[in-house]
Coordinates of C-alpha atoms in Angstrom, one line a residue:
M1 CA 0.3 0.0 -0.4
N2 CA 1.3 3.5 -0.7
T3 CA 2.8 5.2 2.1
L4 CA 4.2 8.6 0.3
S5 CA 2.0 11.7 1.1
R6 CA -0.1 13.5 -2.1
A7 CA 3.1 16.3 -1.9
E8 CA 5.2 13.4 -2.5
L9 CA 3.5 11.7 -4.4
L10 CA 2.8 14.8 -7.2
A11 CA 6.7 16.1 -6.9
G12 CA 7.2 12.4 -8.2
F13 CA 4.9 13.1 -11.5
R14 CA 6.5 16.5 -11.7
R15 CA 9.9 14.9 -12.0
K16 CA 8.8 11.9 -14.6
V17 CA 6.9 15.2 -16.8
A18 CA 10.6 17.1 -16.1
E19 CA 12.5 13.9 -17.5
G20 CA 9.9 13.9 -20.7
R21 CA 8.4 10.7 -19.6
P22 CA 4.8 10.7 -19.5
I23 CA 2.2 9.9 -16.6
I24 CA 0.8 7.0 -16.9
G25 CA -2.4 5.7 -14.5
G26 CA -5.2 3.0 -15.1
G27 CA -8.2 1.7 -13.8
A28 CA -8.3 -1.5 -11.6
G29 CA -11.5 -3.4 -11.9
T30 CA -9.7 -6.3 -9.7
G31 CA -7.1 -7.3 -7.6
L32 CA -5.2 -8.8 -10.4
S33 CA -5.3 -5.9 -12.3
A34 CA -3.7 -3.9 -10.0
K35 CA -0.9 -6.3 -9.4
C36 CA -0.3 -6.2 -13.1
A37 CA -0.8 -2.4 -13.0
E38 CA 2.4 -2.5 -10.1
E39 CA 5.0 -5.0 -12.1
A40 CA 4.0 -2.9 -15.3
G41 CA 5.3 0.4 -13.5
L42 CA 2.4 2.4 -14.0
D43 CA 2.3 5.8 -11.8
F44 CA -1.5 4.9 -10.3
V45 CA -4.5 3.2 -10.6
V46 CA -7.8 4.1 -10.0
I47 CA -10.3 2.2 -8.7
Y48 CA -14.4 3.0 -9.9
N49 CA -17.4 1.0 -9.8
S50 CA -17.1 0.9 -13.6
G51 CA -14.3 -1.5 -13.0
R52 CA -16.4 -4.6 -11.6
Y53 CA -18.9 -3.6 -14.8
R54 CA -16.4 -3.8 -17.3
M55 CA -14.2 -6.8 -16.1
A56 CA -17.5 -8.5 -15.3
G57 CA -18.3 -8.7 -19.0
R58 CA -20.8 -5.5 -19.0
S59 CA -20.4 -2.0 -20.5
S60 CA -18.3 0.5 -18.4
M61 CA -21.6 2.7 -19.1
A62 CA -23.2 0.6 -16.3
G63 CA -21.2 2.5 -13.8
L64 CA -23.4 5.7 -14.9
M65 CA -26.4 3.7 -14.1
P66 CA -28.4 2.5 -10.8
Y67 CA -27.3 -0.7 -10.9
G68 CA -25.5 -0.2 -8.1
D69 CA -24.4 1.9 -5.1
A70 CA -21.7 3.3 -6.4
N71 CA -19.3 4.8 -3.6
A72 CA -19.9 1.5 -1.6
I73 CA -18.9 -0.8 -4.5
V74 CA -15.8 1.7 -4.2
M75 CA -14.9 0.6 -1.1
E76 CA -15.8 -3.0 -1.5
M77 CA -13.1 -2.9 -4.3
G78 CA -10.7 -1.5 -2.5
S79 CA -10.8 -4.0 0.0
E80 CA -9.9 -6.2 -2.9
V81 CA -7.2 -4.1 -4.6
L82 CA -5.7 -2.0 -1.4
P83 CA -3.9 -5.4 0.1
V84 CA -2.7 -6.6 -2.7
T85 CA -0.6 -3.5 -3.9
K86 CA 2.7 -2.7 -2.3
Q87 CA 3.9 0.9 -3.0
L88 CA 1.1 1.7 -5.8
P89 CA -0.7 4.6 -5.3
V90 CA -4.4 3.4 -5.5
M91 CA -7.0 6.2 -5.9
A92 CA -10.6 5.9 -5.1
G93 CA -13.8 6.9 -7.8
V94 CA -15.8 9.3 -5.8
C95 CA -19.6 10.0 -6.6
G96 CA -19.8 13.5 -5.8
S97 CA -23.3 13.7 -5.9
D98 CA -24.3 10.9 -4.1
P99 CA -27.2 12.2 -2.4
F100 CA -27.3 9.7 0.3
R101 CA -23.9 10.4 1.8
D102 CA -22.6 13.0 3.7
I103 CA -19.5 13.5 1.4
P104 CA -16.6 15.3 3.3
R105 CA -17.2 12.3 5.9
F106 CA -17.0 9.6 3.4
L107 CA -13.7 11.0 2.2
D108 CA -12.2 11.0 5.9
K109 CA -13.3 7.2 5.3
V110 CA -11.7 6.8 2.0
K111 CA -8.0 8.4 3.0
E112 CA -8.4 5.6 6.4
A113 CA -9.4 2.9 4.0
G114 CA -5.8 3.4 2.2
F115 CA -6.8 5.2 -0.6
A116 CA -4.3 7.9 -2.0
G117 CA -6.4 10.1 -3.6
V118 CA -9.6 10.5 -5.3
Q119 CA -11.0 10.9 -9.0
N120 CA -14.6 12.9 -9.4
Y121 CA -16.4 9.1 -10.8
P122 CA -19.0 8.4 -11.4
T123 CA -19.7 11.6 -13.1
V124 CA -22.5 14.0 -14.8
C125 CA -19.9 15.4 -17.3
L126 CA -20.7 12.5 -19.5
F127 CA -24.1 13.4 -19.7
D128 CA -26.0 16.4 -21.7
G129 CA -29.7 17.5 -23.0
I130 CA -32.3 17.5 -21.1
I131 CA -30.8 14.6 -18.6
R132 CA -27.6 16.8 -17.5
A133 CA -30.0 19.8 -17.1
N134 CA -31.9 17.9 -14.8
L135 CA -29.3 16.7 -12.6
E136 CA -28.1 20.3 -12.7
E137 CA -31.4 22.0 -11.7
T138 CA -32.4 19.2 -9.2
G139 CA -28.8 19.8 -7.2
L140 CA -27.0 16.3 -8.5
G141 CA -25.1 18.8 -10.8
F142 CA -21.2 18.8 -11.4
S143 CA -20.8 21.2 -8.9
T144 CA -21.1 18.7 -6.4
E145 CA -17.9 17.0 -7.9
V146 CA -16.3 20.4 -8.0
A147 CA -17.4 20.3 -3.9
M148 CA -15.9 16.7 -3.7
V149 CA -12.5 17.6 -5.2
A150 CA -12.4 20.7 -3.0
A151 CA -13.2 18.7 0.2
A152 CA -10.5 16.2 -1.0
R153 CA -7.7 18.5 -0.9
E154 CA -8.5 20.3 2.5
R155 CA -7.9 16.0 3.2
D156 CA -4.5 15.9 1.7
L157 CA -5.6 13.6 -0.8
V158 CA -4.4 13.1 -4.2
T159 CA -7.5 15.1 -6.6
L160 CA -7.9 13.7 -10.1
A161 CA -10.4 15.6 -12.2
Y162 CA -12.7 14.6 -14.8
V163 CA -13.7 17.0 -17.3
H164 CA -15.6 17.5 -20.8
D165 CA -15.9 20.8 -21.6
E166 CA -14.3 24.4 -20.7
A167 CA -16.6 25.6 -18.2
E168 CA -16.1 22.0 -16.3
A169 CA -12.1 22.4 -16.5
T170 CA -12.0 25.8 -15.4
A171 CA -14.6 25.1 -11.9
M172 CA -12.1 22.2 -11.3
T173 CA -8.7 24.0 -11.9
E174 CA -9.9 27.0 -9.7
A175 CA -11.0 23.8 -6.9
G176 CA -7.3 23.4 -6.6
A177 CA -7.7 20.1 -8.8
D178 CA -4.0 18.6 -8.8
V179 CA -4.3 16.5 -12.3
L180 CA -6.8 17.6 -14.9
V181 CA -8.2 14.7 -17.3
P182 CA -9.9 15.8 -20.1
H183 CA -12.5 12.2 -20.7
M184 CA -13.3 12.1 -24.4
G185 CA -16.3 9.8 -23.7
L186 CA -15.9 5.8 -23.7
T187 CA -13.2 3.8 -24.8
T188 CA -14.1 2.5 -28.3
S189 CA -13.0 -0.7 -29.4
G190 CA -13.1 -4.4 -28.1
M191 CA -16.2 -6.7 -27.3
I192 CA -18.0 -4.2 -25.4
G193 CA -16.5 -0.8 -26.4
A194 CA -18.1 2.3 -27.6
Q195 CA -19.2 2.7 -31.4
S196 CA -19.9 6.2 -31.4
S197 CA -17.2 8.3 -30.4
L198 CA -15.2 11.3 -31.5
T199 CA -12.5 10.9 -33.8
L200 CA -8.6 10.8 -32.8
D201 CA -8.5 13.9 -34.8
E202 CA -11.6 15.6 -32.6
S203 CA -10.2 14.3 -29.5
V204 CA -7.0 16.3 -30.4
D205 CA -8.7 19.5 -30.8
L206 CA -10.8 19.2 -27.5
V207 CA -8.1 18.4 -25.7
T208 CA -6.5 21.2 -26.6
R209 CA -9.4 23.2 -25.7
L210 CA -9.5 22.2 -22.6
R211 CA -6.1 22.5 -21.8
D212 CA -6.4 26.5 -22.6
A213 CA -9.3 26.6 -20.1
I214 CA -6.8 24.6 -17.5
F215 CA -4.1 27.0 -18.6
A216 CA -5.8 30.1 -18.3
V217 CA -6.0 29.4 -14.6
N218 CA -3.2 27.6 -13.7
P219 CA -0.6 26.8 -16.4
D220 CA 1.0 24.6 -14.0
A221 CA -1.7 22.3 -13.7
L222 CA -1.2 18.8 -15.0
V223 CA -3.2 17.5 -17.9
I224 CA -3.5 14.0 -19.3
C225 CA -5.7 12.7 -21.4
H226 CA -8.6 9.7 -21.4
G227 CA -11.1 7.9 -23.0
G228 CA -13.1 7.8 -26.5
P229 CA -10.6 6.6 -29.8
I230 CA -7.4 7.0 -27.4
A231 CA -7.5 3.3 -27.1
T232 CA -3.8 2.3 -27.7
P233 CA -0.4 3.5 -26.9
D234 CA 0.0 4.9 -30.5
D235 CA -3.4 6.8 -29.9
A236 CA -1.9 8.1 -26.7
R237 CA 1.1 9.0 -28.4
H238 CA -0.6 10.9 -31.1
V239 CA -2.3 13.0 -29.0
L240 CA 0.4 13.5 -26.5
A241 CA 2.6 14.6 -29.9
K242 CA -0.1 16.5 -31.0
V243 CA -1.0 19.1 -27.9
E244 CA 1.9 20.3 -26.1
G245 CA 1.2 20.9 -22.5
V246 CA -0.4 17.4 -22.0
V247 CA 1.9 15.5 -20.2
G248 CA 0.2 11.5 -19.6
F249 CA -2.5 9.2 -20.1
L250 CA -5.0 7.7 -18.1
G251 CA -6.4 4.3 -19.5
A252 CA -9.5 1.9 -17.8
S253 CA -11.0 -0.1 -20.3
S254 CA -7.8 0.2 -22.4
M255 CA -5.7 -0.8 -19.7
E256 CA -7.6 -3.8 -18.4
R257 CA -10.3 -5.0 -20.9
L258 CA -8.9 -4.7 -23.8
P259 CA -5.4 -6.6 -23.0
T260 CA -7.5 -9.2 -21.2
E261 CA -9.9 -9.7 -24.1
V262 CA -7.1 -9.9 -26.8
A263 CA -4.7 -12.0 -24.4
M264 CA -7.4 -14.6 -23.0
V265 CA -8.8 -15.2 -26.7
N266 CA -5.6 -16.0 -28.2
H267 CA -4.7 -18.0 -25.5
M268 CA -7.5 -19.9 -25.5
S269 CA -7.9 -20.1 -29.5
S270 CA -4.4 -21.5 -29.1
F271 CA -5.5 -25.1 -27.3
H272 CA -7.7 -25.9 -30.6
E273 CA -4.0 -26.0 -32.5
I274 CA -3.0 -29.2 -30.1
R275 CA -3.2 -32.5 -32.2
N276 CA -2.5 -35.6 -31.2

C-alpha cells in the first residue's frame, strides 16, 4: 500500500514530466489488474465502480446507471485491491453527487481505508441534453463533484478531475484539482466498447480546448488525457505529440479490458491447435 504523501506523489509526477516521460495511470477493476499495473510500473491506478462492470463483461457505461451503490462498490473493491498492492498509489472513484452520503465524512473513510487520492466518478460530465439539465436543476450536477474535489484537497488527498467542457475544466482547476483529465467518452474497441465516438483528430481538438481553459487558470496544472478513441499506446502517443502541455494518459478499459480480451481469446484459441 502506498505510504507517500500527496506532496511526495505529485513531486514524483512532476519529476517524470521534467524528464520527458509521461504520467501513466490505469483503472483497476480487480486485484489482479492492480498487481499487473504495479508490475508494469504504472504511476497510479483508480478504482471505479465501472471497473467491476467491465471486468464482469458488461459495458463501463453501467457505472453511470442505477445498478448499484457506486460509492459502496468502490469501498468494497478497495478491500480487494489495496491489500495486494505494495507501493502503488490507489485512487478512489468517488460519486460526489451521491445524495445519501455526507461527502466530507465519506472522504475521511476513503483516506482511512488507504486510498492515496480520489477522482470524480461516476461523473455527470458525460451527460448532456435534458438529463444533464435536470441533474443540474435538482442539485445533482457537476458542482457537487467540484465540491468533492475541494473537500478532498482539504484532506490532503491527491485529486484527479474528469472534465468534458471548458466550464468544467475551469471550475475544477479553480477548485485546486491536482491532475485534470479531459474525458473523451467511453473507450472504443473490443467486445463491449463504444461504437459512437469522437475521432482521434476531434479528440485532439477537444483536449486542446480543455488544456487552454485549464492553463488560463493554472499554467502549471498537470493535464492527462483519457477515453474515447484514445485506446492504444499509439493513440496516446498521437495526442501527446499533438497537444503541447498534455503530459500523460489515464486508461481504464484500455488498460485492463482490451488487453484481457485479446490475451485470453488468443490463449484459449491456441488450445485448438493441439494435435494428437
